Amino acid sequence: MSTPPRVPNTPPDERPKVSLPRIAEMKANGEALVMVTAYDFPSAQAVEEAGVDLVLVGDSAAMTVLGHDSTVPVGMEEMLMLASAVRRGLRTPFLIGDMPFGSYENSNEQAIANAQRFVKEAGCDAVKLERGGASVDRARAIVRAGIPVMGHVGLTPQTATALGGYKAQGRTGETAAKIAEDAFALQSVGCFAIVFEAVPAAVSAAIMPRMEVPVIGIGAGPETDGQVLVFHDLLGIHTGHTPRFVKRYGHVHEDMVAGVRAYVDDVRLGRFPEQEHTYSIDPEELDGLRTYLEQESLAATSPWDW
Ligand code: KIV
C-alpha cells in the first residue's frame, strides 16, 4: 500500500463528504483508506472528529457493546438502533451498516428488504455482508436494487464455527485460492469494496494486483488499500482477548475505571459536590420556604389534629 501524505487533520467543517467516487479515487491515487467501527453517538462524533474515511456499524457490536460471545445473536432491530445513533453523530465519513447473521442468507428478497432498512431507517450509505458463495448472489441483488455493497472474505465471524474457529484463513494454497475466488466474484457483481479479515499478508499481496475495487484489511497485512479496526479494540475499551492484528492506541477501560473510582471515593468522603456544583437561591426566596416549613411543622403538631 503506497501512502502519500494525507492533508493532516483537516478541520471537520472543511472536509468534503466521502462518496463512492472519492473512495475509488483514493484507491486509484494510492491514498490509504481509513475505516473504523462505531456503535453509538459519542463514538461517531469521535471518529468524525478524528477524520476517518469510512465508518462501519459492525455486527461486532454484539460483542463490544451488547456483551455476547459472538456476532451471531445480534438482530436487525438492534443494528438499526445503533446505526441510527451513529448516523446522528457523523457528517463526512461514508457510513456502512453490517447486515447481521440471518438477515440476508435466506433469499435475495430478504437481503434487499433488510438492506433497504439500513438505508431508509438508519441513513446508511451502504451495507456489508459476509462470505462468497451464496452471498455473491445476495450482493448482486442488493447492488441491482441500488444500494452499494461491501463484501467480506477470509475470516467471516458469522460463520466462524464452520471455519474451525476465530483463526487466520487462507493458509493453504487451496483455501487462499478460495479467498481469491470469493473476492473476484464479489467485485464482479459490483461490490464497491471488500474487507479481507485475518488473511496472511503474502496472500493479500498476491491477490491485490487483480483487485479493481478497494480492499480494506483487518489482519491482512500492509498491501491492502486501507485498514479497519474495531473501535473498542483500538482504544482499549474492553479488557478481554484481542486478536493478534489489533494495535492499541488507547487504554480507555483503565481511564473509565479510574474516573468512576475517583467519583466513588469523592462521594464517600464528602468531597463531592462542592460549592461550584450547586445552585443558589435568593435569601428572600429562601425565607419564604422557611416560613412555609415552620407553619407546616406547627400544623403537624396541632392538638386539633386529634
Ligand atoms: O463487525 C465488524 O466489526 C467487522 C469488521 C471487523 C470488519 O466486520
Coordinates of C-alpha atoms and ligand atoms in Angstrom, one line a residue:
M1 CA 0.0 0.0 0.0
S2 CA 1.6 3.3 -1.0
T3 CA 0.5 6.1 1.2
P4 CA 1.4 9.6 0.1
P5 CA 0.9 12.2 2.8
R6 CA -2.7 13.0 3.5
V7 CA -3.9 16.5 4.4
P8 CA -3.3 16.3 8.1
N9 CA -6.1 16.9 10.5
T10 CA -8.3 19.0 8.1
P11 CA -11.0 20.5 10.4
P12 CA -14.3 18.6 10.2
D13 CA -16.1 21.6 8.8
E14 CA -13.8 21.8 5.8
R15 CA -13.8 18.1 5.0
P16 CA -15.9 17.1 2.0
K17 CA -18.4 14.2 2.4
V18 CA -16.8 10.9 1.4
S19 CA -18.6 9.4 -1.6
L20 CA -18.2 6.3 -3.7
P21 CA -16.3 8.2 -6.5
R22 CA -14.0 9.6 -3.8
I23 CA -13.3 6.1 -2.4
A24 CA -12.5 4.8 -5.9
E25 CA -10.3 7.9 -6.5
M26 CA -8.4 7.2 -3.2
K27 CA -7.6 3.7 -4.4
A28 CA -6.5 5.0 -7.8
N29 CA -4.3 7.6 -6.1
G30 CA -2.8 5.1 -3.7
E31 CA -4.2 7.0 -0.7
A32 CA -4.8 4.8 2.3
L33 CA -8.5 4.3 3.2
V34 CA -9.1 4.5 6.9
M35 CA -12.1 2.7 8.3
V36 CA -13.2 2.1 11.8
T37 CA -16.3 0.7 13.5
A38 CA -18.6 2.9 15.6
Y39 CA -21.8 1.9 17.5
D40 CA -23.3 5.0 19.1
F41 CA -23.5 8.8 19.0
P42 CA -20.3 9.6 21.0
S43 CA -18.1 7.0 19.1
A44 CA -19.5 8.5 15.9
Q45 CA -18.5 12.0 17.0
A46 CA -15.0 10.8 17.9
V47 CA -14.4 9.1 14.6
E48 CA -15.8 12.1 12.7
E49 CA -13.5 14.5 14.5
A50 CA -10.5 12.2 14.0
G51 CA -11.1 12.3 10.2
V52 CA -11.7 8.7 9.2
D53 CA -13.0 7.9 5.7
L54 CA -15.4 5.0 6.3
V55 CA -17.4 4.0 9.3
L56 CA -18.8 0.5 9.8
V57 CA -21.6 -0.1 12.3
G58 CA -20.2 -3.7 12.6
D59 CA -22.1 -6.6 13.9
S60 CA -19.1 -6.8 16.3
A61 CA -21.5 -4.7 18.3
A62 CA -22.9 -8.0 19.5
M63 CA -19.7 -8.5 21.4
T64 CA -18.3 -5.0 22.0
V65 CA -21.5 -3.2 23.2
L66 CA -24.1 -6.0 23.9
G67 CA -21.8 -8.5 25.7
H68 CA -22.5 -11.6 23.6
D69 CA -19.6 -14.0 23.0
S70 CA -20.0 -14.0 19.2
T71 CA -21.5 -11.8 16.5
V72 CA -24.3 -14.3 15.8
P73 CA -27.1 -13.2 18.2
V74 CA -27.4 -9.5 17.1
G75 CA -30.5 -8.8 15.1
M76 CA -31.8 -6.2 12.6
E77 CA -33.7 -4.1 15.2
E78 CA -30.6 -3.7 17.4
M79 CA -28.3 -3.0 14.4
L80 CA -30.8 -0.3 13.1
M81 CA -30.9 1.4 16.5
L82 CA -27.1 1.5 16.7
A83 CA -26.7 2.6 13.1
S84 CA -29.2 5.4 13.6
A85 CA -27.3 6.7 16.6
V86 CA -24.1 6.6 14.6
R87 CA -25.7 8.5 11.7
R88 CA -26.7 11.3 14.0
G89 CA -23.0 11.7 15.0
L90 CA -21.5 11.7 11.5
R91 CA -21.2 14.2 8.7
T92 CA -18.3 13.3 6.4
P93 CA -17.4 9.6 6.5
F94 CA -19.1 7.0 4.3
L95 CA -21.5 5.0 6.6
I96 CA -21.9 1.2 6.2
G97 CA -24.4 -0.9 8.0
D98 CA -23.3 -4.5 8.7
M99 CA -26.0 -7.0 7.8
P100 CA -26.4 -9.3 10.8
F101 CA -26.4 -13.1 10.7
G102 CA -29.8 -14.3 9.4
S103 CA -30.8 -11.0 7.8
Y104 CA -29.7 -11.8 4.2
E105 CA -29.0 -15.5 3.7
N106 CA -32.5 -16.8 3.1
S107 CA -33.3 -15.1 -0.2
N108 CA -32.5 -12.1 -2.4
E109 CA -35.8 -10.6 -1.4
Q110 CA -34.9 -10.8 2.3
A111 CA -31.4 -9.4 1.6
I112 CA -32.9 -6.4 -0.4
A113 CA -35.6 -5.7 2.2
N114 CA -33.1 -5.6 5.1
A115 CA -30.5 -3.6 3.1
Q116 CA -33.3 -1.1 2.4
R117 CA -34.0 -0.8 6.1
F118 CA -30.4 0.2 6.7
V119 CA -30.7 3.0 4.2
K120 CA -34.2 4.2 4.9
E121 CA -34.4 3.8 8.6
A122 CA -30.8 4.3 9.7
G123 CA -29.5 6.6 7.0
C124 CA -26.6 4.3 5.9
D125 CA -24.8 4.9 2.6
A126 CA -24.1 1.2 2.1
V127 CA -24.3 -2.3 3.6
K128 CA -21.8 -5.0 4.2
L129 CA -22.3 -8.8 4.1
E130 CA -20.0 -11.7 4.8
R131 CA -18.7 -14.6 2.6
G132 CA -18.6 -15.5 -1.0
G133 CA -20.7 -18.4 -2.3
A134 CA -24.4 -17.7 -1.9
S135 CA -23.6 -14.2 -0.6
V136 CA -22.4 -13.3 -4.1
D137 CA -26.0 -13.6 -5.3
R138 CA -27.3 -11.6 -2.4
A139 CA -24.7 -8.9 -3.1
R140 CA -25.6 -8.7 -6.8
A141 CA -29.3 -8.4 -5.9
I142 CA -28.7 -5.6 -3.4
V143 CA -26.4 -3.7 -5.8
R144 CA -29.1 -4.1 -8.5
A145 CA -31.6 -2.6 -6.0
G146 CA -29.4 0.5 -6.0
I147 CA -27.7 0.0 -2.6
P148 CA -23.8 -0.1 -2.5
V149 CA -22.4 -3.3 -1.0
M150 CA -19.1 -4.0 0.7
G151 CA -18.1 -7.7 0.7
H152 CA -16.1 -9.5 3.5
V153 CA -13.9 -12.6 2.9
G154 CA -11.3 -14.5 4.9
L155 CA -12.3 -14.9 8.5
T156 CA -16.0 -14.3 8.5
P157 CA -17.1 -14.2 12.1
Q158 CA -20.8 -15.0 11.5
T159 CA -19.7 -18.5 10.2
A160 CA -16.6 -18.9 12.4
T161 CA -17.8 -22.2 13.7
A162 CA -17.9 -23.7 10.2
L163 CA -14.4 -22.2 9.6
G164 CA -13.0 -24.0 12.6
G165 CA -13.0 -21.0 15.0
Y166 CA -11.6 -17.5 15.1
K167 CA -8.4 -18.2 13.2
A168 CA -6.5 -16.9 10.2
Q169 CA -7.8 -18.2 6.9
G170 CA -6.1 -18.9 3.6
R171 CA -3.0 -20.6 5.0
T172 CA -3.1 -23.4 2.4
G173 CA -2.9 -23.0 -1.4
E174 CA -6.5 -24.3 -1.7
T175 CA -8.1 -22.0 1.0
A176 CA -6.1 -19.0 -0.2
A177 CA -7.4 -19.6 -3.8
K178 CA -10.9 -19.8 -2.3
I179 CA -10.5 -16.3 -0.8
A180 CA -9.3 -15.0 -4.2
E181 CA -12.2 -16.7 -5.9
D182 CA -14.7 -15.1 -3.5
A183 CA -13.1 -11.7 -3.7
F184 CA -13.2 -11.8 -7.5
A185 CA -16.8 -12.9 -7.6
L186 CA -17.8 -10.1 -5.2
Q187 CA -16.1 -7.5 -7.2
S188 CA -17.6 -8.8 -10.4
V189 CA -21.1 -8.4 -9.1
G190 CA -20.5 -4.7 -8.2
C191 CA -19.3 -4.6 -4.6
F192 CA -17.6 -1.2 -4.2
A193 CA -15.1 -2.5 -1.7
I194 CA -14.1 -5.8 0.1
V195 CA -12.9 -6.5 3.6
F196 CA -10.1 -9.1 3.9
E197 CA -10.0 -10.4 7.5
A198 CA -7.2 -12.5 9.1
V199 CA -5.5 -13.5 5.9
P200 CA -1.7 -13.9 5.6
A201 CA -0.1 -10.7 4.3
A202 CA 1.5 -12.6 1.4
V203 CA -1.9 -13.9 0.3
S204 CA -3.3 -10.4 0.2
A205 CA -0.3 -9.2 -1.6
A206 CA -0.7 -11.9 -4.3
I207 CA -4.4 -11.1 -4.8
M208 CA -4.2 -7.3 -4.7
P209 CA -2.9 -6.8 -8.3
R210 CA -6.2 -8.4 -9.5
M211 CA -8.4 -6.2 -7.3
E212 CA -10.1 -3.4 -9.1
V213 CA -12.1 -2.3 -6.1
P214 CA -10.6 -1.1 -2.8
V215 CA -9.6 -3.8 -0.3
I216 CA -9.8 -2.9 3.4
G217 CA -7.7 -5.2 5.5
I218 CA -8.0 -6.3 9.1
G219 CA -5.2 -8.6 9.9
A220 CA -4.4 -8.9 6.2
G221 CA -1.1 -7.1 6.0
P222 CA 0.1 -3.8 4.7
E223 CA -0.6 -4.3 1.0
T224 CA -4.4 -3.7 1.1
D225 CA -5.8 -0.3 0.1
G226 CA -6.9 0.5 3.6
Q227 CA -7.3 -0.7 7.1
V228 CA -10.2 -1.2 9.5
L229 CA -10.1 -1.8 13.3
V230 CA -12.8 -2.3 15.8
F231 CA -13.3 1.0 17.9
H232 CA -13.2 -0.9 21.2
D233 CA -10.0 -2.8 20.3
L234 CA -8.1 0.2 19.1
L235 CA -9.0 2.3 22.1
G236 CA -8.7 -0.5 24.7
I237 CA -12.3 0.0 25.8
H238 CA -12.7 -3.7 26.8
T239 CA -10.4 -6.0 28.8
G240 CA -10.9 -9.3 27.0
H241 CA -8.8 -11.1 24.5
T242 CA -7.8 -9.0 21.4
P243 CA -6.7 -10.7 18.2
R244 CA -3.0 -10.6 17.0
F245 CA -3.9 -8.0 14.4
V246 CA -5.0 -5.3 16.8
K247 CA -2.9 -2.4 17.7
R248 CA -3.9 -0.5 20.8
Y249 CA -3.9 3.3 20.6
G250 CA -5.6 4.0 23.9
H251 CA -6.4 2.5 27.3
V252 CA -9.9 3.8 27.8
H253 CA -11.1 1.0 30.0
E254 CA -8.5 1.9 32.6
D255 CA -9.4 5.6 32.3
M256 CA -13.1 4.8 32.8
V257 CA -12.5 2.7 35.9
A258 CA -10.1 5.3 37.3
G259 CA -12.7 8.1 36.7
V260 CA -15.6 6.2 38.3
R261 CA -13.4 5.1 41.2
A262 CA -12.4 8.7 41.9
Y263 CA -16.1 9.7 41.9
V264 CA -17.0 6.8 44.3
D265 CA -14.2 8.0 46.7
D266 CA -15.2 11.7 46.5
V267 CA -18.9 10.9 47.3
R268 CA -18.0 8.6 50.2
L269 CA -15.5 11.1 51.7
G270 CA -17.8 14.1 51.2
R271 CA -15.6 15.8 48.7
F272 CA -18.3 16.0 46.0
P273 CA -20.4 18.0 45.4
E274 CA -18.5 21.3 46.1
Q275 CA -19.8 24.8 46.0
E276 CA -19.2 25.1 42.3
H277 CA -21.5 22.2 41.6
T278 CA -24.5 23.6 43.5
Y279 CA -27.3 26.1 42.6
S280 CA -28.1 29.3 44.6
I281 CA -31.4 30.9 45.7
D282 CA -32.2 34.5 46.6
P283 CA -32.2 34.7 50.5
E284 CA -35.7 36.3 50.5
E285 CA -37.0 33.4 48.5
L286 CA -35.3 31.0 51.0
D287 CA -37.1 32.9 53.8
G288 CA -40.4 32.1 52.0
L289 CA -39.5 28.4 52.2
R290 CA -38.6 28.6 55.9
T291 CA -41.8 30.3 56.8
Y292 CA -43.7 27.6 55.0
L293 CA -41.8 24.8 56.8
E294 CA -42.4 26.5 60.2
Q295 CA -46.1 26.8 59.6
E296 CA -46.3 23.2 58.3
S297 CA -44.5 21.8 61.3
L298 CA -46.8 23.8 63.7
A299 CA -49.8 22.4 61.9
A300 CA -48.4 18.9 62.1
T301 CA -48.2 19.1 66.0
S302 CA -51.6 21.0 66.5
P303 CA -53.9 19.3 69.1
W304 CA -56.8 19.9 66.7
D305 CA -55.3 17.1 64.6
W306 CA -56.7 14.6 67.1
Ligands
KIV1 O1 -18.3 -6.4 12.5 C1 -17.2 -5.9 12.4 O2 -16.7 -5.1 13.2 C2 -16.5 -6.2 11.1 C3 -15.1 -5.6 11.0 C4 -14.1 -6.4 11.8 C5 -14.7 -5.6 9.5 O3 -17.0 -6.9 10.3

